[in-house]
Amino acid sequence: MYALIDCNNFFVSCERVFNPALNNRPVVVLSNNDGCVISRSNEAKALGIKMGVPFFQIKELVKQYNVGVYSTNFTLYGDMSDRVMNTLSNLVPDMEVYSVDEAFLHLHGIEDVTSYSRHIVRTVTKNTGISVSIGVAPTKTLGKIANHFAKKYKAYNNVCIIDSEEKRIKALQKTPIGDVWGIGRRHTKMLEYHGVKTAYDLTQKTRSWVRGKMTVIGERTWLELQGIPCIEKDELSAKKQQICTSRSFGQPITEYNNLLESIASLASLSVAKLRKQKTVTKAVYIFVQTDRFDEDVYKPSKVVPLSFYTSDTAEIIGYCRQALDSIYLPNLEYKRAGVVLIDIIPEEYALRDFFDEKDRDKLQRLNRTLDEINKKNGRDTVKLAVQGNGYSKNIRQEHLSKRYTTNLNDIIEIRI
């Protein structure tokens, strides 16, 4: 059996852990630059606040119902995610982290799955303060469906288990086809045209029909819905073939040095992701953009091939600087920038080049040490001087909470 564990309204839950006054109160978390809603409490959902709605459109609603509003605090959320995943790793023999707030657990060999699932929910909540829901089923796709019911219906008490044919069919009949994991908008529209309204309807189609309409990917989903597991562990943890980090700026950037700081910070984030998945790159692509609503919008880009495969932050930032020098124009107001790492391969496949004068092993150890320091103490605790304050000073974060778990200056104070 597989279990999908999902943190309930994760970003909101992180804020509530350190501010209990937010419990039972509508709360929303906003995207970069406080642009739109990306996380909502159940109370906020009940007010009709939609996911992705621009913040300016709900300001009157926020004022009327005293909605708690927070800017994204990725340092806090990332650390809380690590705490949840570390707790889970001690409770199950094997697990696959799927996202910052989701993981698949392998419950093979556990006799009383129901009791143990409830134990997992209680332990995670006790250790971290984060409320979680679990969906258990013979396949990961069915586990996703079970998790949806665990979150939606209070009677399940955060645990829903599909362990019989009767439960499987009932769950599929109640699941709209567009809510099935792995079925996107294009396939949803096509399937609905052919009368497939629910997940159950899809299972009634023949395997050959599904493969003909949706290729082998759709066939795999069809099999999973039938209760036949076919999504392997390596598929969920597949290494990214390119890594992109981009940001819009709350305030336009007009000075070259400020833009360079932002590019360097974005590059640093991208390279940290590169090292996390144990890969290296041999090409960097950067882009900048002025206001996209201007008639004469300027949005140049530049690809720089590297001399050798690398995951060294300083080296890659140096190439990004070369690229920026070739596309930067003075006296413009830049509103967005991004860094993309391409030509990525696993680090063990990167052959040593006779003409490479750098000690790659030493650089790798140095960078991994920096990663550990920043993971433990918070992003950019140690960074290159060229990053300055990076893009952070150009991002609007008017509702930012403290970094309670990673910064001693932000530790909670209790006055008695």
Short mmCIF file of N, CA, C and O in Angstrom, two decimals, residues 243-368:
data_model
loop_
_atom_site.label_atom_id
_atom_site.label_comp_id
_atom_site.label_asym_id
_atom_site.label_seq_id
_atom_site.Cartn_x
_atom_site.Cartn_y
_atom_site.Cartn_z
N ILE A 243 17.04 24.09 -15.08
CA ILE A 243 16.65 24.72 -13.81
C ILE A 243 16.53 26.21 -14.05
O ILE A 243 17.48 26.86 -14.49
N CYS A 244 15.37 26.75 -13.76
CA CYS A 244 15.11 28.17 -13.98
C CYS A 244 14.71 28.84 -12.67
O CYS A 244 13.88 28.31 -11.92
N THR A 245 15.30 29.98 -12.39
CA THR A 245 14.89 30.82 -11.26
C THR A 245 14.71 32.23 -11.80
O THR A 245 15.65 32.82 -12.34
N SER A 246 13.52 32.76 -11.68
CA SER A 246 13.23 34.11 -12.19
C SER A 246 12.39 34.87 -11.17
O SER A 246 11.72 34.26 -10.33
N ARG A 247 12.43 36.17 -11.25
CA ARG A 247 11.67 37.02 -10.33
C ARG A 247 11.22 38.30 -11.03
O ARG A 247 11.92 38.84 -11.89
N SER A 248 10.05 38.76 -10.63
CA SER A 248 9.62 40.11 -10.98
C SER A 248 9.99 41.02 -9.81
O SER A 248 9.92 40.60 -8.65
N PHE A 249 10.37 42.24 -10.11
CA PHE A 249 10.82 43.16 -9.07
C PHE A 249 9.67 44.07 -8.62
O PHE A 249 8.91 44.57 -9.46
N GLY A 250 9.56 44.25 -7.31
CA GLY A 250 8.53 45.14 -6.79
C GLY A 250 8.75 46.58 -7.23
O GLY A 250 7.81 47.31 -7.51
N GLN A 251 10.02 46.96 -7.32
CA GLN A 251 10.39 48.28 -7.80
C GLN A 251 11.34 48.12 -8.99
O GLN A 251 12.24 47.27 -8.98
N PRO A 252 11.16 48.89 -10.05
CA PRO A 252 12.03 48.77 -11.22
C PRO A 252 13.49 48.99 -10.85
O PRO A 252 13.81 49.80 -9.98
N ILE A 253 14.38 48.28 -11.52
CA ILE A 253 15.81 48.43 -11.32
C ILE A 253 16.38 49.24 -12.49
O ILE A 253 16.17 48.90 -13.65
N THR A 254 17.10 50.29 -12.15
CA THR A 254 17.67 51.17 -13.19
C THR A 254 19.19 51.14 -13.21
O THR A 254 19.80 51.53 -14.21
N GLU A 255 19.81 50.70 -12.12
CA GLU A 255 21.27 50.71 -12.03
C GLU A 255 21.85 49.33 -12.36
O GLU A 255 21.30 48.30 -11.95
N TYR A 256 22.94 49.33 -13.08
CA TYR A 256 23.59 48.08 -13.49
C TYR A 256 23.96 47.22 -12.28
O TYR A 256 23.70 46.01 -12.25
N ASN A 257 24.59 47.80 -11.27
CA ASN A 257 25.04 47.02 -10.12
C ASN A 257 23.89 46.35 -9.40
O ASN A 257 24.01 45.22 -8.92
N ASN A 258 22.76 47.05 -9.30
CA ASN A 258 21.59 46.46 -8.64
C ASN A 258 21.06 45.28 -9.46
O ASN A 258 20.64 44.25 -8.91
N LEU A 259 21.07 45.43 -10.78
CA LEU A 259 20.60 44.35 -11.64
C LEU A 259 21.57 43.16 -11.56
O LEU A 259 21.13 41.99 -11.53
N LEU A 260 22.86 43.44 -11.51
CA LEU A 260 23.85 42.38 -11.37
C LEU A 260 23.66 41.62 -10.06
O LEU A 260 23.74 40.38 -10.03
N GLU A 261 23.39 42.34 -8.97
CA GLU A 261 23.14 41.68 -7.69
C GLU A 261 21.96 40.72 -7.79
O GLU A 261 22.00 39.60 -7.26
N SER A 262 20.91 41.16 -8.46
CA SER A 262 19.73 40.31 -8.61
C SER A 262 20.04 39.08 -9.45
O SER A 262 19.64 37.96 -9.10
N ILE A 263 20.74 39.27 -10.56
CA ILE A 263 21.11 38.14 -11.42
C ILE A 263 21.99 37.16 -10.64
O ILE A 263 21.81 35.93 -10.71
N ALA A 264 22.94 37.68 -9.87
CA ALA A 264 23.84 36.82 -9.09
C ALA A 264 23.06 36.03 -8.04
O ALA A 264 23.33 34.84 -7.82
N SER A 265 22.08 36.65 -7.41
CA SER A 265 21.28 35.95 -6.40
C SER A 265 20.42 34.86 -7.03
O SER A 265 20.27 33.77 -6.49
N LEU A 266 19.85 35.17 -8.20
CA LEU A 266 19.05 34.17 -8.91
C LEU A 266 19.93 33.00 -9.35
O LEU A 266 19.52 31.84 -9.27
N ALA A 267 21.13 33.31 -9.81
CA ALA A 267 22.06 32.26 -10.22
C ALA A 267 22.43 31.38 -9.03
O ALA A 267 22.51 30.15 -9.14
N SER A 268 22.66 32.00 -7.88
CA SER A 268 23.01 31.25 -6.68
C SER A 268 21.91 30.27 -6.30
O SER A 268 22.19 29.11 -5.94
N LEU A 269 20.65 30.70 -6.40
CA LEU A 269 19.52 29.81 -6.10
C LEU A 269 19.47 28.65 -7.08
O LEU A 269 19.24 27.49 -6.70
N SER A 270 19.68 28.95 -8.36
CA SER A 270 19.64 27.90 -9.38
C SER A 270 20.75 26.87 -9.16
O SER A 270 20.53 25.67 -9.28
N VAL A 271 21.94 27.35 -8.84
CA VAL A 271 23.07 26.44 -8.66
C VAL A 271 22.87 25.59 -7.41
O VAL A 271 23.26 24.41 -7.37
N ALA A 272 22.26 26.16 -6.37
CA ALA A 272 21.96 25.36 -5.17
C ALA A 272 21.02 24.21 -5.52
O ALA A 272 21.18 23.09 -5.03
N LYS A 273 20.03 24.48 -6.37
CA LYS A 273 19.12 23.42 -6.83
C LYS A 273 19.88 22.39 -7.65
O LYS A 273 19.63 21.18 -7.57
N LEU A 274 20.82 22.87 -8.45
CA LEU A 274 21.64 21.98 -9.28
C LEU A 274 22.41 21.00 -8.41
O LEU A 274 22.44 19.79 -8.68
N ARG A 275 23.04 21.52 -7.36
CA ARG A 275 23.83 20.65 -6.47
C ARG A 275 22.93 19.73 -5.66
O ARG A 275 23.33 18.59 -5.36
N LYS A 276 21.75 20.20 -5.30
CA LYS A 276 20.85 19.38 -4.49
C LYS A 276 20.48 18.09 -5.21
O LYS A 276 20.33 17.04 -4.59
N GLN A 277 20.34 18.16 -6.54
CA GLN A 277 20.01 16.95 -7.29
C GLN A 277 21.25 16.27 -7.87
O GLN A 277 21.16 15.40 -8.72
N LYS A 278 22.44 16.72 -7.37
CA LYS A 278 23.71 16.09 -7.75
C LYS A 278 23.94 16.10 -9.26
O LYS A 278 24.22 15.07 -9.88
N THR A 279 23.81 17.27 -9.83
CA THR A 279 24.04 17.44 -11.27
C THR A 279 24.99 18.60 -11.52
O THR A 279 25.31 19.37 -10.61
N VAL A 280 25.42 18.72 -12.77
CA VAL A 280 26.30 19.81 -13.19
C VAL A 280 25.78 20.35 -14.52
O VAL A 280 25.01 19.70 -15.22
N THR A 281 26.21 21.57 -14.85
CA THR A 281 25.73 22.22 -16.07
C THR A 281 26.90 22.68 -16.94
O THR A 281 28.01 22.89 -16.44
N LYS A 282 26.60 22.87 -18.23
CA LYS A 282 27.63 23.37 -19.13
C LYS A 282 27.11 24.51 -20.00
O LYS A 282 27.71 24.85 -21.02
N ALA A 283 26.00 25.12 -19.61
CA ALA A 283 25.49 26.28 -20.34
C ALA A 283 24.55 27.07 -19.45
O ALA A 283 23.79 26.50 -18.66
N VAL A 284 24.63 28.39 -19.57
CA VAL A 284 23.80 29.30 -18.78
C VAL A 284 23.04 30.23 -19.71
O VAL A 284 23.60 30.73 -20.69
N TYR A 285 21.77 30.42 -19.40
CA TYR A 285 20.91 31.30 -20.19
C TYR A 285 20.33 32.34 -19.24
O TYR A 285 19.76 31.99 -18.20
N ILE A 286 20.51 33.63 -19.54
CA ILE A 286 19.91 34.65 -18.70
C ILE A 286 19.02 35.55 -19.54
O ILE A 286 19.19 35.67 -20.76
N PHE A 287 18.06 36.17 -18.88
CA PHE A 287 17.19 37.12 -19.57
C PHE A 287 16.81 38.24 -18.62
O PHE A 287 16.79 38.06 -17.39
N VAL A 288 16.54 39.40 -19.17
CA VAL A 288 16.03 40.54 -18.42
C VAL A 288 14.87 41.12 -19.22
O VAL A 288 14.73 40.86 -20.42
N GLN A 289 14.06 41.91 -18.56
CA GLN A 289 12.88 42.44 -19.25
C GLN A 289 12.42 43.74 -18.59
O GLN A 289 12.40 43.85 -17.36
N THR A 290 12.07 44.70 -19.41
CA THR A 290 11.43 45.91 -18.90
C THR A 290 9.93 45.65 -18.79
O THR A 290 9.48 44.52 -18.98
N ASP A 291 9.16 46.67 -18.49
CA ASP A 291 7.72 46.49 -18.30
C ASP A 291 7.09 45.89 -19.55
O ASP A 291 7.18 46.44 -20.64
N ARG A 292 6.45 44.72 -19.38
CA ARG A 292 5.91 44.02 -20.55
C ARG A 292 4.72 44.74 -21.18
O ARG A 292 4.30 44.41 -22.28
N PHE A 293 4.17 45.72 -20.47
CA PHE A 293 3.04 46.46 -21.02
C PHE A 293 3.47 47.66 -21.85
O PHE A 293 2.64 48.31 -22.48
N ASP A 294 4.77 47.95 -21.84
CA ASP A 294 5.28 49.05 -22.67
C ASP A 294 5.30 48.63 -24.13
O ASP A 294 5.59 47.47 -24.46
N GLU A 295 5.02 49.57 -25.01
CA GLU A 295 5.05 49.27 -26.44
C GLU A 295 6.45 48.89 -26.91
O GLU A 295 6.63 48.06 -27.79
N ASP A 296 7.46 49.52 -26.33
CA ASP A 296 8.84 49.25 -26.72
C ASP A 296 9.55 48.39 -25.67
O ASP A 296 10.70 48.66 -25.30
N VAL A 297 8.84 47.38 -25.17
CA VAL A 297 9.41 46.51 -24.14
C VAL A 297 10.72 45.92 -24.63
O VAL A 297 10.85 45.48 -25.77
N TYR A 298 11.73 45.92 -23.74
CA TYR A 298 13.05 45.39 -24.06
C TYR A 298 13.23 44.09 -23.28
O TYR A 298 13.19 44.07 -22.05
N LYS A 299 13.38 42.98 -23.97
CA LYS A 299 13.49 41.69 -23.30
C LYS A 299 14.56 40.81 -23.98
O LYS A 299 14.25 39.81 -24.61
N PRO A 300 15.81 41.19 -23.81
CA PRO A 300 16.90 40.43 -24.42
C PRO A 300 17.24 39.18 -23.60
O PRO A 300 16.87 39.05 -22.42
N SER A 301 17.97 38.26 -24.22
CA SER A 301 18.45 37.08 -23.53
C SER A 301 19.81 36.69 -24.11
O SER A 301 20.18 37.13 -25.19
N LYS A 302 20.52 35.86 -23.38
CA LYS A 302 21.85 35.46 -23.83
C LYS A 302 22.19 34.07 -23.30
O LYS A 302 22.00 33.79 -22.11
N VAL A 303 22.65 33.20 -24.18
CA VAL A 303 23.13 31.88 -23.78
C VAL A 303 24.65 31.89 -23.78
O VAL A 303 25.27 32.33 -24.76
N VAL A 304 25.23 31.41 -22.70
CA VAL A 304 26.70 31.34 -22.59
C VAL A 304 27.11 29.89 -22.39
O VAL A 304 26.80 29.29 -21.36
N PRO A 305 27.79 29.28 -23.36
CA PRO A 305 28.31 27.92 -23.15
C PRO A 305 29.51 27.97 -22.21
O PRO A 305 30.37 28.86 -22.33
N LEU A 306 29.59 27.06 -21.28
CA LEU A 306 30.68 27.03 -20.32
C LEU A 306 31.83 26.17 -20.85
O LEU A 306 31.63 25.30 -21.71
N SER A 307 32.98 26.39 -20.32
CA SER A 307 34.16 25.64 -20.77
C SER A 307 34.13 24.19 -20.28
O SER A 307 34.54 23.27 -20.98
N PHE A 308 33.61 24.00 -19.04
CA PHE A 308 33.59 22.67 -18.45
C PHE A 308 32.28 22.50 -17.68
O PHE A 308 31.64 23.47 -17.27
N TYR A 309 31.88 21.28 -17.42
CA TYR A 309 30.72 21.03 -16.56
C TYR A 309 31.05 21.47 -15.15
O TYR A 309 32.14 21.19 -14.63
N THR A 310 30.12 22.16 -14.51
CA THR A 310 30.40 22.72 -13.20
C THR A 310 29.12 22.87 -12.38
O THR A 310 28.02 22.93 -12.93
N SER A 311 29.28 22.96 -11.06
CA SER A 311 28.19 23.33 -10.16
C SER A 311 28.71 24.34 -9.13
O SER A 311 28.20 24.44 -8.02
N ASP A 312 29.75 25.06 -9.53
CA ASP A 312 30.38 26.05 -8.66
C ASP A 312 29.66 27.39 -8.79
O ASP A 312 29.55 27.95 -9.89
N THR A 313 29.18 27.91 -7.69
CA THR A 313 28.39 29.14 -7.70
C THR A 313 29.18 30.31 -8.27
O THR A 313 28.70 31.04 -9.14
N ALA A 314 30.39 30.51 -7.80
CA ALA A 314 31.18 31.66 -8.24
C ALA A 314 31.46 31.59 -9.73
O ALA A 314 31.39 32.61 -10.44
N GLU A 315 31.77 30.41 -10.23
CA GLU A 315 32.08 30.26 -11.64
C GLU A 315 30.86 30.59 -12.50
O GLU A 315 30.96 31.32 -13.50
N ILE A 316 29.70 30.08 -12.11
CA ILE A 316 28.49 30.30 -12.91
C ILE A 316 28.05 31.76 -12.83
O ILE A 316 27.61 32.35 -13.83
N ILE A 317 28.19 32.39 -11.67
CA ILE A 317 27.86 33.81 -11.56
C ILE A 317 28.77 34.63 -12.47
O ILE A 317 28.34 35.62 -13.08
N GLY A 318 30.01 34.23 -12.57
CA GLY A 318 30.93 34.93 -13.47
C GLY A 318 30.46 34.90 -14.91
O GLY A 318 30.51 35.91 -15.63
N TYR A 319 29.97 33.75 -15.37
CA TYR A 319 29.45 33.65 -16.72
C TYR A 319 28.16 34.46 -16.88
O TYR A 319 27.90 35.04 -17.93
N CYS A 320 27.34 34.49 -15.82
CA CYS A 320 26.11 35.29 -15.87
C CYS A 320 26.45 36.78 -16.02
O CYS A 320 25.76 37.52 -16.72
N ARG A 321 27.52 37.18 -15.37
CA ARG A 321 27.94 38.58 -15.49
C ARG A 321 28.36 38.88 -16.92
O ARG A 321 28.03 39.95 -17.46
N GLN A 322 29.08 37.96 -17.55
CA GLN A 322 29.47 38.16 -18.95
C GLN A 322 28.23 38.31 -19.83
O GLN A 322 28.17 39.17 -20.72
N ALA A 323 27.23 37.46 -19.57
CA ALA A 323 26.01 37.51 -20.36
C ALA A 323 25.28 38.83 -20.15
O ALA A 323 24.81 39.46 -21.11
N LEU A 324 25.19 39.28 -18.90
CA LEU A 324 24.51 40.53 -18.61
C LEU A 324 25.22 41.70 -19.27
O LEU A 324 24.57 42.61 -19.82
N ASP A 325 26.54 41.69 -19.26
CA ASP A 325 27.30 42.77 -19.89
C ASP A 325 26.97 42.90 -21.38
O ASP A 325 27.02 44.00 -21.95
N SER A 326 26.64 41.80 -22.01
CA SER A 326 26.40 41.82 -23.46
C SER A 326 24.98 42.27 -23.83
O SER A 326 24.73 42.62 -24.98
N ILE A 327 24.05 42.28 -22.86
CA ILE A 327 22.66 42.64 -23.19
C ILE A 327 22.15 43.86 -22.43
O ILE A 327 21.09 44.40 -22.76
N TYR A 328 22.91 44.32 -21.43
CA TYR A 328 22.44 45.43 -20.61
C TYR A 328 22.46 46.75 -21.38
O TYR A 328 23.43 47.07 -22.06
N LEU A 329 21.38 47.49 -21.27
CA LEU A 329 21.30 48.84 -21.81
C LEU A 329 21.00 49.80 -20.66
O LEU A 329 20.10 49.55 -19.86
N PRO A 330 21.75 50.90 -20.57
CA PRO A 330 21.52 51.86 -19.47
C PRO A 330 20.24 52.64 -19.68
O PRO A 330 19.64 52.63 -20.75
N ASN A 331 19.82 53.30 -18.59
CA ASN A 331 18.66 54.21 -18.62
C ASN A 331 17.34 53.51 -18.92
O ASN A 331 16.40 54.12 -19.46
N LEU A 332 17.26 52.23 -18.60
CA LEU A 332 16.00 51.50 -18.73
C LEU A 332 15.53 51.04 -17.35
O LEU A 332 16.33 50.90 -16.42
N GLU A 333 14.24 50.80 -17.22
CA GLU A 333 13.68 50.31 -15.97
C GLU A 333 13.38 48.81 -16.12
O GLU A 333 12.42 48.43 -16.78
N TYR A 334 14.22 48.00 -15.49
CA TYR A 334 14.07 46.55 -15.61
C TYR A 334 13.10 46.04 -14.54
O TYR A 334 13.23 46.35 -13.35
N LYS A 335 12.14 45.22 -14.99
CA LYS A 335 11.09 44.74 -14.09
C LYS A 335 11.21 43.24 -13.78
O LYS A 335 10.57 42.74 -12.86
N ARG A 336 12.00 42.53 -14.57
CA ARG A 336 12.08 41.08 -14.39
C ARG A 336 13.43 40.57 -14.87
O ARG A 336 14.05 41.14 -15.77
N ALA A 337 13.89 39.47 -14.26
CA ALA A 337 15.14 38.84 -14.68
C ALA A 337 15.07 37.35 -14.33
O ALA A 337 14.29 36.92 -13.49
N GLY A 338 15.91 36.57 -15.02
CA GLY A 338 15.92 35.14 -14.73
C GLY A 338 17.22 34.50 -15.16
O GLY A 338 17.93 35.00 -16.03
N VAL A 339 17.53 33.37 -14.53
CA VAL A 339 18.70 32.58 -14.86
C VAL A 339 18.25 31.14 -15.08
O VAL A 339 17.54 30.57 -14.25
N VAL A 340 18.67 30.57 -16.21
CA VAL A 340 18.31 29.19 -16.54
C VAL A 340 19.59 28.39 -16.77
O VAL A 340 20.45 28.80 -17.56
N LEU A 341 19.71 27.27 -16.07
CA LEU A 341 20.84 26.37 -16.29
C LEU A 341 20.39 25.27 -17.24
O LEU A 341 19.37 24.61 -17.01
N ILE A 342 21.14 25.07 -18.32
CA ILE A 342 20.79 24.06 -19.32
C ILE A 342 21.98 23.14 -19.56
O ILE A 342 23.04 23.34 -18.96
N ASP A 343 21.79 22.13 -20.41
CA ASP A 343 22.82 21.12 -20.65
C ASP A 343 23.26 20.51 -19.31
O ASP A 343 24.43 20.56 -18.93
N ILE A 344 22.28 19.94 -18.60
CA ILE A 344 22.51 19.39 -17.27
C ILE A 344 22.68 17.88 -17.35
O ILE A 344 21.91 17.19 -18.02
N ILE A 345 23.69 17.37 -16.65
CA ILE A 345 23.90 15.92 -16.57
C ILE A 345 24.24 15.56 -15.12
O ILE A 345 24.67 16.43 -14.34
N PRO A 346 24.07 14.29 -14.73
CA PRO A 346 24.50 13.86 -13.39
C PRO A 346 25.99 14.10 -13.20
O PRO A 346 26.78 13.91 -14.13
N GLU A 347 26.36 14.52 -12.00
CA GLU A 347 27.76 14.88 -11.77
C GLU A 347 28.71 13.69 -11.97
O GLU A 347 29.87 13.88 -12.35
N GLU A 348 28.22 12.45 -11.75
CA GLU A 348 29.11 11.31 -11.93
C GLU A 348 29.42 11.04 -13.41
O GLU A 348 30.35 10.30 -13.72
N TYR A 349 28.61 11.62 -14.31
CA TYR A 349 28.85 11.43 -15.74
C TYR A 349 29.79 12.49 -16.33
O TYR A 349 30.17 12.41 -17.50
N ALA A 350 30.12 13.50 -15.55
CA ALA A 350 30.98 14.59 -16.05
C ALA A 350 32.43 14.13 -16.02
O ALA A 350 33.06 14.04 -14.97
N LEU A 351 32.96 13.83 -17.17
CA LEU A 351 34.34 13.37 -17.26
C LEU A 351 35.31 14.52 -16.99
O LEU A 351 35.07 15.67 -17.37
N ARG A 352 36.41 14.20 -16.33
CA ARG A 352 37.43 15.21 -16.06
C ARG A 352 38.14 15.59 -17.36
O ARG A 352 38.48 14.73 -18.18
N ASP A 353 38.34 16.88 -17.53
CA ASP A 353 39.01 17.38 -18.73
C ASP A 353 40.47 17.67 -18.40
O ASP A 353 40.79 18.34 -17.40
N PHE A 354 41.36 17.21 -19.24
CA PHE A 354 42.80 17.39 -19.02
C PHE A 354 43.18 18.85 -18.93
O PHE A 354 44.12 19.23 -18.23
N PHE A 355 42.43 19.71 -19.66
CA PHE A 355 42.79 21.13 -19.72
C PHE A 355 42.12 21.96 -18.62
O PHE A 355 42.32 23.17 -18.54
N ASP A 356 41.30 21.32 -17.80
CA ASP A 356 40.64 22.02 -16.70
C ASP A 356 41.63 22.22 -15.56
O ASP A 356 42.10 21.26 -14.95
N GLU A 357 41.94 23.48 -15.26
CA GLU A 357 42.95 23.79 -14.25
C GLU A 357 42.39 23.85 -12.83
O GLU A 357 43.14 23.93 -11.86
N LYS A 358 41.07 23.82 -12.70
CA LYS A 358 40.47 23.95 -11.36
C LYS A 358 40.39 22.61 -10.66
O LYS A 358 40.19 21.57 -11.28
N ASP A 359 40.52 22.66 -9.33
CA ASP A 359 40.36 21.47 -8.50
C ASP A 359 38.86 21.29 -8.22
O ASP A 359 38.32 21.86 -7.28
N ARG A 360 38.19 20.50 -9.08
CA ARG A 360 36.73 20.36 -8.98
C ARG A 360 36.30 19.70 -7.67
O ARG A 360 35.26 20.04 -7.12
N ASP A 361 37.08 18.77 -7.18
CA ASP A 361 36.73 18.10 -5.92
C ASP A 361 36.73 19.10 -4.76
O ASP A 361 35.84 19.09 -3.91
N LYS A 362 37.72 19.96 -4.75
CA LYS A 362 37.82 20.96 -3.69
C LYS A 362 36.65 21.95 -3.78
O LYS A 362 36.04 22.30 -2.76
N LEU A 363 36.33 22.39 -5.00
CA LEU A 363 35.22 23.32 -5.18
C LEU A 363 33.90 22.67 -4.77
O LEU A 363 33.03 23.32 -4.18
N GLN A 364 33.76 21.39 -5.08
CA GLN A 364 32.53 20.69 -4.71
C GLN A 364 32.37 20.63 -3.20
O GLN A 364 31.28 20.86 -2.66
N ARG A 365 33.45 20.31 -2.50
CA ARG A 365 33.39 20.25 -1.04
C ARG A 365 33.06 21.62 -0.45
O ARG A 365 32.28 21.74 0.50
N LEU A 366 33.67 22.67 -1.01
CA LEU A 366 33.41 24.03 -0.54
C LEU A 366 31.94 24.40 -0.72
O LEU A 366 31.30 24.90 0.21
N ASN A 367 31.40 24.14 -1.90
CA ASN A 367 30.02 24.52 -2.18
C ASN A 367 29.03 23.72 -1.34
O ASN A 367 28.01 24.26 -0.88
N ARG A 368 29.31 22.45 -1.12
CA ARG A 368 28.40 21.65 -0.30
C ARG A 368 28.45 22.11 1.15
O ARG A 368 27.44 22.06 1.86
#
